[in-house]
XYZ file of C-alpha atoms in Angstrom:
729
model
C 103.657 115.872 108.228
C 105.427 116.465 104.937
C 108.479 114.989 103.321
C 111.300 116.462 101.318
C 110.847 116.933 97.583
C 112.742 115.039 94.949
C 115.372 116.859 92.865
C 116.625 113.929 90.710
C 115.023 114.198 87.203
C 114.174 110.475 86.548
C 112.776 109.873 90.027
C 110.981 113.229 90.004
C 109.123 112.176 86.818
C 107.978 108.981 88.551
C 106.695 111.019 91.498
C 104.565 113.170 89.200
C 103.238 110.168 87.267
C 102.268 108.337 90.450
C 100.511 111.427 91.771
C 98.550 111.689 88.484
C 98.785 115.478 88.502
C 98.500 116.622 84.879
C 99.123 120.219 85.924
C 102.598 119.331 87.201
C 103.880 117.381 84.211
C 105.500 120.430 82.607
C 107.198 121.603 85.817
C 110.969 121.247 86.215
C 112.480 119.372 89.193
C 113.707 122.664 90.688
C 110.208 124.183 90.471
C 108.650 121.105 92.033
C 111.243 121.071 94.839
C 110.696 124.760 95.581
C 106.895 124.986 95.501
C 105.455 121.505 96.189
C 105.605 118.902 98.979
C 104.159 115.407 99.421
C 102.684 114.024 102.648
C 104.515 111.154 104.315
C 101.358 109.032 104.126
C 101.942 108.519 100.387
C 105.135 106.518 101.053
C 105.680 102.999 102.339
C 106.945 103.011 105.979
C 110.150 101.297 104.883
C 110.955 104.308 102.681
C 110.924 106.764 105.619
C 113.677 107.439 108.182
C 112.457 109.368 111.238
C 115.408 111.074 112.878
C 113.222 112.901 115.418
C 109.527 113.664 116.093
C 109.905 116.853 114.018
C 111.991 115.643 111.108
C 111.222 113.057 108.422
C 113.843 112.033 105.878
C 113.239 109.860 102.817
C 115.548 107.148 101.594
C 117.396 107.896 98.335
C 115.215 105.453 96.379
C 111.863 106.492 97.860
C 108.890 106.781 95.449
C 105.265 107.582 96.471
C 102.984 104.612 95.871
C 100.054 105.039 98.288
C 97.153 107.079 96.811
C 93.404 106.934 97.306
C 92.113 107.697 93.796
C 88.415 106.941 94.416
C 87.426 108.679 97.628
C 86.963 112.044 95.852
C 84.074 110.644 93.825
C 81.838 110.448 96.882
C 83.197 113.530 98.588
C 80.993 116.643 98.066
C 83.974 118.893 98.708
C 86.078 117.207 96.060
C 85.964 120.248 93.847
C 88.313 121.916 96.280
C 90.794 119.021 96.101
C 93.790 118.588 93.848
C 92.899 117.785 90.236
C 93.593 114.110 89.530
C 94.004 112.930 85.956
C 92.191 109.667 85.154
C 94.521 107.590 82.990
C 93.543 105.248 80.218
C 94.916 101.687 79.969
C 97.294 102.774 77.186
C 98.687 105.599 79.336
C 99.174 103.236 82.284
C 101.070 100.784 80.009
C 103.369 103.544 78.754
C 104.078 104.718 82.305
C 105.089 101.188 83.337
C 107.366 100.920 80.284
C 109.059 104.206 81.166
C 109.544 103.026 84.751
C 111.128 99.779 83.573
C 113.453 101.596 81.159
C 114.456 104.043 83.886
C 115.225 101.205 86.338
C 117.346 99.386 83.756
C 119.274 102.571 82.956
C 119.993 103.174 86.653
C 121.133 99.563 87.121
C 123.478 99.698 84.102
C 124.830 103.055 85.210
C 125.566 101.688 88.686
C 127.338 98.619 87.235
C 129.485 100.859 85.028
C 130.468 102.974 88.046
C 131.306 99.884 90.111
C 133.373 98.423 87.289
C 135.221 101.719 86.923
C 135.923 101.831 90.672
C 137.185 98.233 90.634
C 139.483 98.968 87.724
C 140.845 102.041 89.484
C 141.495 99.991 92.627
C 143.152 97.278 90.592
C 145.396 99.888 89.004
C 146.424 101.091 92.467
C 147.533 97.588 93.565
C 151.121 96.926 92.497
C 151.625 93.852 90.382
C 153.619 91.170 92.184
C 156.455 89.259 90.590
C 156.398 85.439 90.750
C 159.127 85.573 93.417
C 157.058 87.957 95.547
C 153.977 85.755 95.191
C 155.999 82.709 96.254
C 157.368 84.575 99.255
C 153.877 85.626 100.359
C 152.568 82.082 99.977
C 155.480 80.725 102.003
C 154.929 83.352 104.707
C 151.235 82.439 104.864
C 152.084 78.776 105.433
C 154.783 79.715 107.951
C 152.459 81.926 109.972
C 149.805 79.198 110.025
C 152.401 76.851 111.495
C 153.585 79.432 114.049
C 150.047 80.166 115.224
C 149.423 76.425 115.587
C 152.634 75.977 117.617
C 151.645 78.828 119.925
C 148.022 77.854 120.488
C 148.813 74.176 121.047
C 151.835 75.044 123.214
C 154.239 72.888 121.219
C 157.888 73.390 122.264
C 159.405 75.822 119.775
C 162.632 73.797 119.759
C 163.475 70.584 121.564
C 166.848 71.834 122.749
C 168.726 69.672 125.238
C 169.239 71.172 128.661
C 172.668 72.420 129.602
C 173.279 69.501 131.971
C 172.480 66.888 129.297
C 175.318 65.518 127.125
C 174.589 64.445 123.531
C 176.441 63.696 120.305
C 176.458 66.026 117.294
C 173.918 63.855 115.470
C 171.637 63.754 118.519
C 172.023 67.496 118.882
C 171.003 67.989 115.234
C 167.889 65.873 115.749
C 167.012 67.669 118.980
C 167.324 71.120 117.420
C 165.108 70.265 114.418
C 162.231 71.782 116.343
C 158.456 71.875 115.950
C 158.460 74.353 113.055
C 160.618 72.160 110.802
C 158.603 69.074 111.728
C 155.234 70.709 111.000
C 156.442 72.065 107.641
C 157.563 68.550 106.712
C 154.186 67.247 107.836
C 152.383 69.705 105.550
C 154.529 68.626 102.628
C 153.815 64.970 103.348
C 150.104 65.759 103.657
C 150.041 67.105 100.096
C 150.891 70.831 100.273
C 151.921 71.284 96.622
C 153.350 74.758 97.050
C 155.719 73.761 99.848
C 156.671 70.580 97.992
C 157.629 72.559 94.872
C 159.500 75.158 96.933
C 161.662 72.626 98.771
C 161.800 69.647 96.423
C 165.364 70.529 95.418
C 166.504 71.170 98.994
C 169.012 68.892 100.691
C 167.698 66.346 103.189
C 169.181 68.110 106.188
C 168.565 71.662 104.950
C 166.431 73.911 107.134
C 163.243 75.204 105.522
C 163.519 78.425 107.512
C 166.554 79.743 109.366
C 166.514 80.266 113.121
C 166.663 84.040 112.586
C 163.646 83.954 110.254
C 161.713 81.777 112.689
C 162.387 84.271 115.448
C 161.205 87.077 113.169
C 158.023 85.172 112.352
C 157.382 84.674 116.062
C 157.875 88.350 116.837
C 155.445 89.351 114.095
C 152.820 86.854 115.367
C 153.128 88.245 118.880
C 152.985 91.844 117.650
C 149.841 91.287 115.555
C 147.980 89.462 118.331
C 148.884 92.200 120.799
C 147.869 94.919 118.333
C 144.443 93.314 117.916
C 143.867 93.818 121.655
C 145.427 97.281 121.826
C 143.188 98.601 119.033
C 140.171 97.908 121.219
C 141.833 99.539 124.228
C 142.562 102.679 122.194
C 138.966 102.860 120.954
C 137.641 103.109 124.495
C 140.689 105.055 125.837
C 140.391 104.230 129.551
C 142.164 101.219 131.040
C 143.881 99.828 134.135
C 147.220 98.035 134.530
C 147.544 94.700 136.328
C 150.804 92.857 136.922
C 151.246 89.276 138.102
C 153.919 87.320 139.938
C 157.340 87.244 138.292
C 157.720 84.521 135.647
C 160.989 82.655 135.091
C 162.252 82.356 131.496
C 165.577 81.030 130.202
C 166.674 84.649 129.717
C 165.647 85.758 133.215
C 162.653 86.915 135.264
C 159.889 88.876 133.554
C 156.794 90.704 134.746
C 153.457 89.693 133.129
C 151.394 92.738 132.112
C 147.590 92.693 131.774
C 145.239 95.464 130.665
C 141.654 95.826 131.830
C 139.175 97.722 129.651
C 135.606 97.792 128.311
C 135.231 96.824 124.643
C 132.751 97.959 121.978
C 130.206 95.403 123.169
C 130.272 97.041 126.638
C 131.925 93.923 128.046
C 134.623 94.163 130.694
C 137.786 92.378 129.601
C 141.150 91.634 131.128
C 143.756 90.614 128.551
C 147.385 89.565 128.767
C 149.689 91.835 126.740
C 153.372 91.094 127.273
C 156.204 89.964 129.551
C 158.318 92.919 130.661
C 161.934 92.582 131.747
C 162.333 93.097 135.506
C 166.038 93.926 135.502
C 167.209 97.066 137.261
C 166.111 99.251 140.139
C 162.550 100.372 140.827
C 162.971 103.652 138.922
C 164.296 101.808 135.871
C 161.446 99.266 135.832
C 158.800 101.985 136.332
C 160.259 103.996 133.439
C 160.433 100.876 131.262
C 156.769 100.078 131.982
C 155.637 103.633 131.244
C 157.649 103.766 128.007
C 156.233 100.445 126.876
C 152.669 101.589 127.516
C 153.053 104.921 125.739
C 155.646 104.622 122.987
C 155.447 100.873 122.493
C 151.673 100.351 122.632
C 150.353 103.799 121.743
C 148.391 104.311 124.968
C 148.182 107.432 127.095
C 148.940 107.125 130.793
C 146.570 110.065 131.289
C 143.791 107.549 130.569
C 145.009 104.989 133.117
C 142.453 104.806 135.925
C 143.815 102.000 138.107
C 146.767 99.747 138.825
C 147.132 96.514 140.803
C 150.372 94.657 141.409
C 151.098 91.203 142.793
C 154.280 90.105 144.538
C 155.535 89.108 147.954
C 158.623 89.799 150.031
C 161.336 91.805 148.291
C 159.485 91.706 144.961
C 156.312 92.981 146.614
C 158.228 95.862 148.193
C 159.757 96.714 144.811
C 156.352 96.687 143.121
C 154.961 99.025 145.785
C 157.669 101.559 144.960
C 156.940 101.230 141.235
C 153.198 101.710 141.820
C 153.819 104.773 144.018
C 155.997 106.360 141.327
C 153.338 105.854 138.663
C 150.629 107.242 140.936
C 152.725 110.278 141.817
C 153.062 111.099 138.123
C 149.503 110.067 137.205
C 147.249 110.637 140.280
C 144.158 109.135 138.614
C 145.897 105.732 138.338
C 144.702 104.657 141.794
C 146.325 101.648 143.487
C 143.927 98.781 144.238
C 144.144 95.091 145.134
C 143.216 92.632 142.401
C 139.796 91.018 142.270
C 141.421 87.557 142.113
C 143.366 87.830 145.399
C 141.836 87.935 148.884
C 142.608 91.231 150.637
C 144.149 89.536 153.701
C 146.441 87.455 151.486
C 147.393 90.605 149.567
C 148.237 92.401 152.828
C 150.281 89.474 154.166
C 152.188 89.061 150.885
C 153.304 92.665 151.037
C 154.593 92.689 154.630
C 158.386 93.207 154.622
C 158.864 90.847 157.597
C 160.923 87.649 157.225
C 158.705 85.665 159.593
C 155.544 86.606 157.706
C 157.076 85.738 154.330
C 158.209 82.372 155.735
C 154.627 81.640 156.821
C 153.247 82.526 153.364
C 155.890 80.417 151.631
C 155.292 77.369 153.845
C 151.518 77.614 153.412
C 151.922 77.636 149.613
C 154.325 74.667 149.697
C 152.015 72.699 151.993
C 148.991 73.395 149.803
C 150.920 72.326 146.675
C 152.163 69.187 148.481
C 148.633 67.867 149.053
C 147.423 68.845 145.576
C 150.125 66.612 144.047
C 148.171 63.433 144.791
C 144.655 62.478 145.963
C 146.296 59.901 148.262
C 148.100 62.681 150.137
C 144.845 64.629 150.501
C 143.200 61.450 151.829
C 145.996 61.132 154.403
C 145.287 64.691 155.601
C 141.547 63.946 155.784
C 142.307 60.971 158.042
C 144.377 63.165 160.356
C 141.548 65.740 160.491
C 139.046 63.001 161.382
C 141.276 61.729 164.195
C 141.730 65.150 165.820
C 138.155 66.405 165.277
C 136.311 63.466 166.800
C 132.925 64.573 168.111
C 132.855 67.799 166.052
C 131.482 66.718 162.672
C 130.765 70.289 161.513
C 134.329 71.481 162.093
C 135.702 68.294 160.517
C 133.702 68.824 157.311
C 134.651 72.501 157.069
C 138.374 71.755 157.478
C 138.278 68.970 154.899
C 136.486 71.172 152.387
C 138.780 74.179 152.911
C 141.935 72.061 152.758
C 140.983 70.852 149.257
C 140.785 74.399 147.872
C 143.608 76.746 146.940
C 144.466 78.158 150.348
C 145.619 81.558 149.145
C 142.167 82.114 147.572
C 140.498 81.947 150.991
C 139.647 85.026 153.046
C 139.965 82.946 156.222
C 143.229 81.225 155.216
C 144.952 82.060 158.521
C 142.019 80.880 160.641
C 141.931 77.639 158.640
C 145.718 77.192 158.939
C 145.595 77.580 162.747
C 142.821 74.981 162.981
C 144.778 72.662 160.668
C 148.108 72.919 162.513
C 147.721 69.785 164.632
C 146.277 67.611 161.802
C 149.011 68.897 159.453
C 151.853 67.990 161.789
C 150.290 64.587 162.546
C 149.871 63.915 158.821
C 153.433 65.005 157.911
C 154.938 62.857 160.673
C 152.929 59.856 159.473
C 154.056 60.332 155.855
C 157.680 60.786 156.914
C 157.608 57.635 159.068
C 156.258 55.755 156.031
C 155.540 52.594 158.034
C 153.434 51.091 155.217
C 156.063 52.016 152.601
C 153.386 53.828 150.571
C 155.440 56.917 149.760
C 158.531 57.418 147.654
C 161.676 59.140 148.869
C 160.803 62.560 147.413
C 157.444 62.674 149.173
C 158.858 61.606 152.543
C 161.654 64.155 152.198
C 159.196 66.969 151.401
C 156.976 65.916 154.315
C 159.930 66.054 156.701
C 160.926 69.565 155.517
C 157.362 70.861 155.964
C 157.039 69.216 159.391
C 160.263 70.880 160.566
C 158.921 74.279 159.474
C 155.533 73.722 161.134
C 157.131 72.598 164.416
C 158.861 75.960 164.935
C 157.403 78.306 167.558
C 158.218 81.382 165.443
C 156.015 79.960 162.668
C 153.158 79.271 165.114
C 153.207 82.667 166.819
C 153.456 84.489 163.474
C 150.504 82.531 162.111
C 148.380 83.212 165.203
C 149.177 86.943 165.184
C 148.361 87.191 161.450
C 145.044 85.436 162.095
C 144.058 87.888 164.822
C 145.484 91.073 163.318
C 143.838 90.453 159.926
C 140.509 89.430 161.446
C 139.497 93.114 161.389
C 139.826 93.293 157.595
C 138.478 89.817 156.770
C 134.787 90.748 156.337
C 135.770 93.978 154.587
C 137.955 92.057 152.111
C 135.290 89.424 151.523
C 132.782 92.126 150.588
C 135.267 93.600 148.112
C 135.164 90.320 146.189
C 131.400 90.033 146.485
C 128.551 91.442 144.430
C 128.353 95.114 143.460
C 126.130 95.947 146.426
C 128.688 94.314 148.763
C 131.538 96.382 147.304
C 129.472 99.551 147.747
C 128.813 98.795 151.411
C 132.478 97.857 151.925
C 133.542 101.287 150.651
C 131.208 102.907 153.144
C 132.463 100.737 156.037
C 136.166 101.609 155.753
C 135.948 104.178 158.535
C 134.791 101.473 160.953
C 137.612 99.153 159.842
C 140.250 101.836 160.432
C 138.694 102.629 163.810
C 139.092 98.985 164.858
C 142.729 98.898 163.701
C 143.519 102.070 165.638
C 141.800 100.619 168.694
C 144.137 97.593 168.579
C 147.222 99.770 168.095
C 146.252 101.986 171.041
C 145.832 98.925 173.282
C 148.528 96.731 171.767
C 149.799 95.501 175.146
C 146.453 93.914 176.011
C 145.760 92.453 172.564
C 149.250 91.024 172.208
C 148.973 89.309 175.575
C 145.839 87.428 174.480
C 147.296 86.564 171.057
C 150.572 85.327 172.494
C 148.724 83.201 175.030
C 146.777 81.557 172.173
C 150.056 80.794 170.360
C 151.576 79.273 173.488
C 148.508 77.057 174.023
C 148.717 75.773 170.450
C 152.455 75.146 170.726
C 151.966 73.275 173.999
C 149.312 71.042 172.421
C 151.777 70.245 169.627
C 154.667 69.744 172.094
C 156.673 72.606 170.611
C 158.895 74.619 172.997
C 158.270 78.350 173.381
C 161.454 80.234 172.547
C 162.974 83.279 170.910
C 164.251 82.655 167.321
C 167.748 81.139 167.238
C 169.074 83.786 164.843
C 168.095 86.587 167.205
C 169.731 84.837 170.175
C 172.986 84.571 168.255
C 172.928 88.293 167.482
C 172.067 89.026 171.111
C 175.118 87.109 172.353
C 177.322 89.107 169.985
C 176.253 92.455 171.484
C 175.939 91.064 175.054
C 172.611 92.665 175.867
C 170.249 91.608 178.643
C 168.087 88.521 178.136
C 164.752 89.167 176.453
C 161.506 87.290 177.095
C 159.692 85.631 174.179
C 156.462 87.588 174.733
C 158.254 90.954 174.740
C 160.342 89.970 171.719
C 157.378 89.030 169.548
C 155.418 92.109 170.613
C 158.237 94.434 169.558
C 159.443 92.624 166.439
C 156.215 91.083 165.160
C 152.881 92.328 166.521
C 153.770 96.034 166.487
C 155.164 96.158 162.899
C 152.330 93.939 161.636
C 149.658 96.289 163.025
C 151.475 99.382 161.758
C 151.808 97.892 158.286
C 148.155 96.773 158.029
C 146.823 100.157 159.144
C 149.018 102.166 156.788
C 148.535 99.820 153.833
C 144.738 99.942 154.128
C 144.922 103.750 154.124
C 147.234 103.753 151.090
C 145.205 101.265 149.050
C 141.847 102.849 149.778
C 142.825 106.416 149.033
C 140.342 109.261 148.746
C 140.020 108.906 144.958
C 139.617 105.131 145.219
C 136.847 105.430 147.810
C 135.038 108.126 145.804
C 135.050 105.839 142.785
C 133.698 102.846 144.736
C 130.954 104.943 146.317
C 129.781 105.848 142.799
C 128.720 102.210 142.416
C 125.372 103.572 143.583
C 124.857 104.342 139.870
C 124.061 100.625 139.454
C 120.233 100.453 139.639
C 120.141 97.530 142.117
C 122.308 99.505 144.535
C 119.999 102.510 144.080
C 117.040 100.313 144.911
C 118.737 98.936 148.008
C 119.289 102.538 149.139
C 115.627 103.338 148.325
C 116.851 105.677 145.552
C 118.156 108.066 148.182
C 121.707 108.275 146.826
C 124.060 111.202 146.271
C 126.377 110.365 143.381
C 126.946 114.078 142.728
C 129.087 114.252 145.877
C 131.641 111.786 144.508
C 131.128 112.099 140.731
C 133.618 114.958 140.402
C 136.449 112.422 140.365
C 135.760 111.549 136.707
C 134.040 114.778 135.603
C 136.753 115.633 133.080
C 136.348 112.189 131.467
C 132.637 112.634 130.717
C 131.241 113.672 127.313
C 128.843 116.303 128.752
C 129.965 117.154 132.307
C 127.748 120.273 132.525
C 124.578 118.197 132.295
C 125.717 115.557 134.797
C 123.506 116.639 137.766
C 120.364 116.721 135.616
C 121.252 113.407 133.988
C 121.837 111.718 137.358
C 118.432 112.959 138.522
C 116.770 111.532 135.384
C 118.674 108.261 135.855
C 117.267 107.861 139.385
C 113.757 108.777 138.297
C 113.881 106.288 135.431
C 114.583 103.338 137.700
C 112.471 104.524 140.611
C 109.342 104.701 138.437
C 110.034 101.635 136.306
C 107.333 99.112 135.503
C 106.709 96.251 137.916
C 107.919 93.738 135.330
C 111.289 95.505 134.940
C 114.063 94.140 137.175
C 116.946 96.278 138.416
C 120.361 95.455 136.857
C 122.625 94.334 139.704
C 126.088 94.720 138.106
C 127.896 97.240 135.935
C 127.990 94.694 133.123
C 124.213 94.163 133.157
C 123.597 97.900 133.403
C 125.800 98.612 130.375
C 123.926 95.927 128.406
C 120.604 97.678 129.057
C 119.214 99.302 125.919
C 118.356 102.639 127.582
C 121.835 103.375 128.929
C 122.808 104.992 125.615
C 120.370 107.818 126.375
C 122.462 108.675 129.456
C 125.916 109.368 127.951
C 127.515 110.583 131.180
C 126.267 107.625 133.213
C 127.347 105.270 130.422
C 130.870 106.715 130.372
C 131.077 106.773 134.181
C 130.138 103.093 134.524
C 132.679 102.070 131.887
C 135.459 103.831 133.798
C 134.369 102.247 137.091
C 134.385 98.803 135.484
C 138.095 99.088 134.679
C 139.101 99.281 138.365
C 141.038 96.047 139.131
C 139.346 95.619 142.517
C 135.988 94.790 140.891
C 135.489 91.193 139.857
C 134.992 90.164 136.258
C 131.455 89.149 135.350
C 129.552 88.308 132.192
C 131.058 85.396 130.260
C 134.600 85.860 131.528
C 134.886 83.100 134.107
C 138.169 82.011 132.573
C 140.455 85.016 132.922
C 143.778 85.714 131.248
C 145.515 85.196 134.591
C 144.194 81.635 134.787
C 145.363 80.963 131.245
C 148.797 82.287 132.203
C 148.948 79.932 135.183
C 147.929 77.028 132.953
C 150.763 77.871 130.539
C 153.316 78.059 133.356
C 152.116 74.776 134.858
C 152.305 72.938 131.530
C 155.637 74.377 130.338
C 159.055 73.729 131.865
C 161.239 76.794 132.395
C 163.834 75.770 129.775
C 161.054 75.352 127.153
C 159.288 78.667 127.787
C 159.241 81.278 125.041
C 157.811 84.759 125.592
C 156.487 85.105 122.037
C 154.752 81.729 122.064
C 153.349 82.405 125.534
C 151.511 85.468 124.177
C 149.969 83.326 121.419
C 149.031 80.545 123.836
C 147.484 82.753 126.514
C 145.600 84.801 123.867
C 144.409 81.811 121.859
C 140.913 83.380 121.725
C 142.139 86.461 119.828
C 141.561 86.242 116.081
C 144.630 86.184 113.819
C 144.810 87.839 110.397
C 147.393 86.061 108.236
C 147.373 88.804 105.588
C 148.090 91.407 108.235
C 150.967 89.282 109.545
C 152.418 88.985 106.037
C 152.262 92.744 105.480
C 153.776 93.406 108.896
C 156.626 90.968 108.211
C 157.389 92.415 104.777
C 157.284 95.952 106.117
C 159.561 95.153 109.061
C 161.976 92.717 107.461
C 161.753 93.676 103.775
C 165.496 93.961 103.317
C 166.182 90.573 104.894
C 163.392 88.964 102.853
C 164.689 90.374 99.573
C 168.254 89.283 100.324
C 167.035 85.753 101.098
């Protein structure tokens, strides 16, 4: 194997000297390059870059140093070898001197070039005036304070609420705000620059106007968001996730999250912004699309999934928005989120008043017991009283009741089993015979007890439990491991068959479900009756009397079954199912299927997104063979994340790209080191911050506290955006 020749005159001379070829000393570098080659064995391994088995490239500083200058003496065929000049000690000394001089010349030449480049760069940088330097230093300190306020969730301003009366002096003190206080703290701590800047200022003078503070906040938010968006743009493909509406002083806003795979092949879900929710569905959908494209520089053509939260009217509105986006961008498939149980997602979206009342009461009841360990202990006592003799059921109910109910796949089964203990517990708290509870707690307990003791609530809960029992195992698998999600995608046909079976025999199923509700109501001493509101409407139109069983079949069971069946079909569309079935690309799933998988059947869904779609069938075959014939010590990666972290995946560019796109689907759970998601950080912010103290800009900083901040970038962004205002100030 030979290497390339050297064409640089100084280094070429060293090559010839090291080779000790007297016949080549008079040759020019061009002649040597054209007619002579050196074997790679004459170079240190560190000097050689092998780009392929057939190509060897030398580093720019490579010099041959490995020569056997004695073996020819004992070799009888040495007369046919290259002529090697035997050097004297004086010649060796001169060669070393020339090498040293050449190295020094190269070093000095490089320093001169670097110095020249630095001077040219320095000439390109405009010289700043003292005023401009002061402004930049002040902005740096201001941004440090703003980032601290956001990450620590300090109130931006301690404004009094509208219903609180205060004097002018008290109002001045209240509106001083965190920014002013932290600047003063820095001055008191010895910040010489800020002390000099404001030493002549009046005692009550603001260091930074309210308008400037708002501008600083907007720049902080913009830079943090841009840091995330740059990574999204690098990968291109993403999914949109929206959360429950968030209340701010200026109105309700929709939290927007993006899910993507970063450069480290790690799946991430990051909070981006709060979007105004004012207007009709078409207006909000257009606003969201415009923000994604024009505002954030993303292409909706690269959106591969969308998941939206919301219940009742809001949930219905979000469904319309999602449908409009999917109609315009068919590849943006609608999925449930990985953080919400499928049955809870289905119930939240039902446009039925009775169902929404059940969901609301369950959330209030769950929050009621989480407010105090003493309240939870009271519920445990009620469970123990009513589950005497059934220790297993007692332990399960106590454990489930301590969790967040809406995270449970069996929430409706648990709620039915808890109905009697719940009502007993609420009545006991409301009676307050031991005077343990304050007035607010007893009042809340009474309101919850009244809601629980309504037959409409009981029958709705029982029907939800039974109707959603057919999707419970399916939904649980969707939130399971990758192999569980794959099998769930392949079991959808059976789920739909069961739902159709119920719909076709609704009369029989409803009779059993209604009988169960009546038995529970009887045990709780609750009368079976038609809702009062319906009776009042019935009297107005003077129609014939309707029986409770017939009423709830027509107005509850039938629409519930129709909604569940249609919603499951809509969520798990053809494209969505094809994508989930391609999870067989994960080696552990392949192994479970004994490597008898057929990804080619479903892989067409993302063919246009792949780097080399023409070679996909051959690459998939090689991918299967690789894992099928792996060594015994090699384990099969069981998730997309672990597969993408495998060193060999880069040799399968289509599979690599395919897995990254699959990972962005919101239905798949986050893995790796992302136990704490952006949605949990959002909930923590909302829990810790009162509505009148919430600030959208600061919320972005607080939720994204893990994103690095570049103060110099913030300064440049501020000066570029608000240069005129800064100069006038």
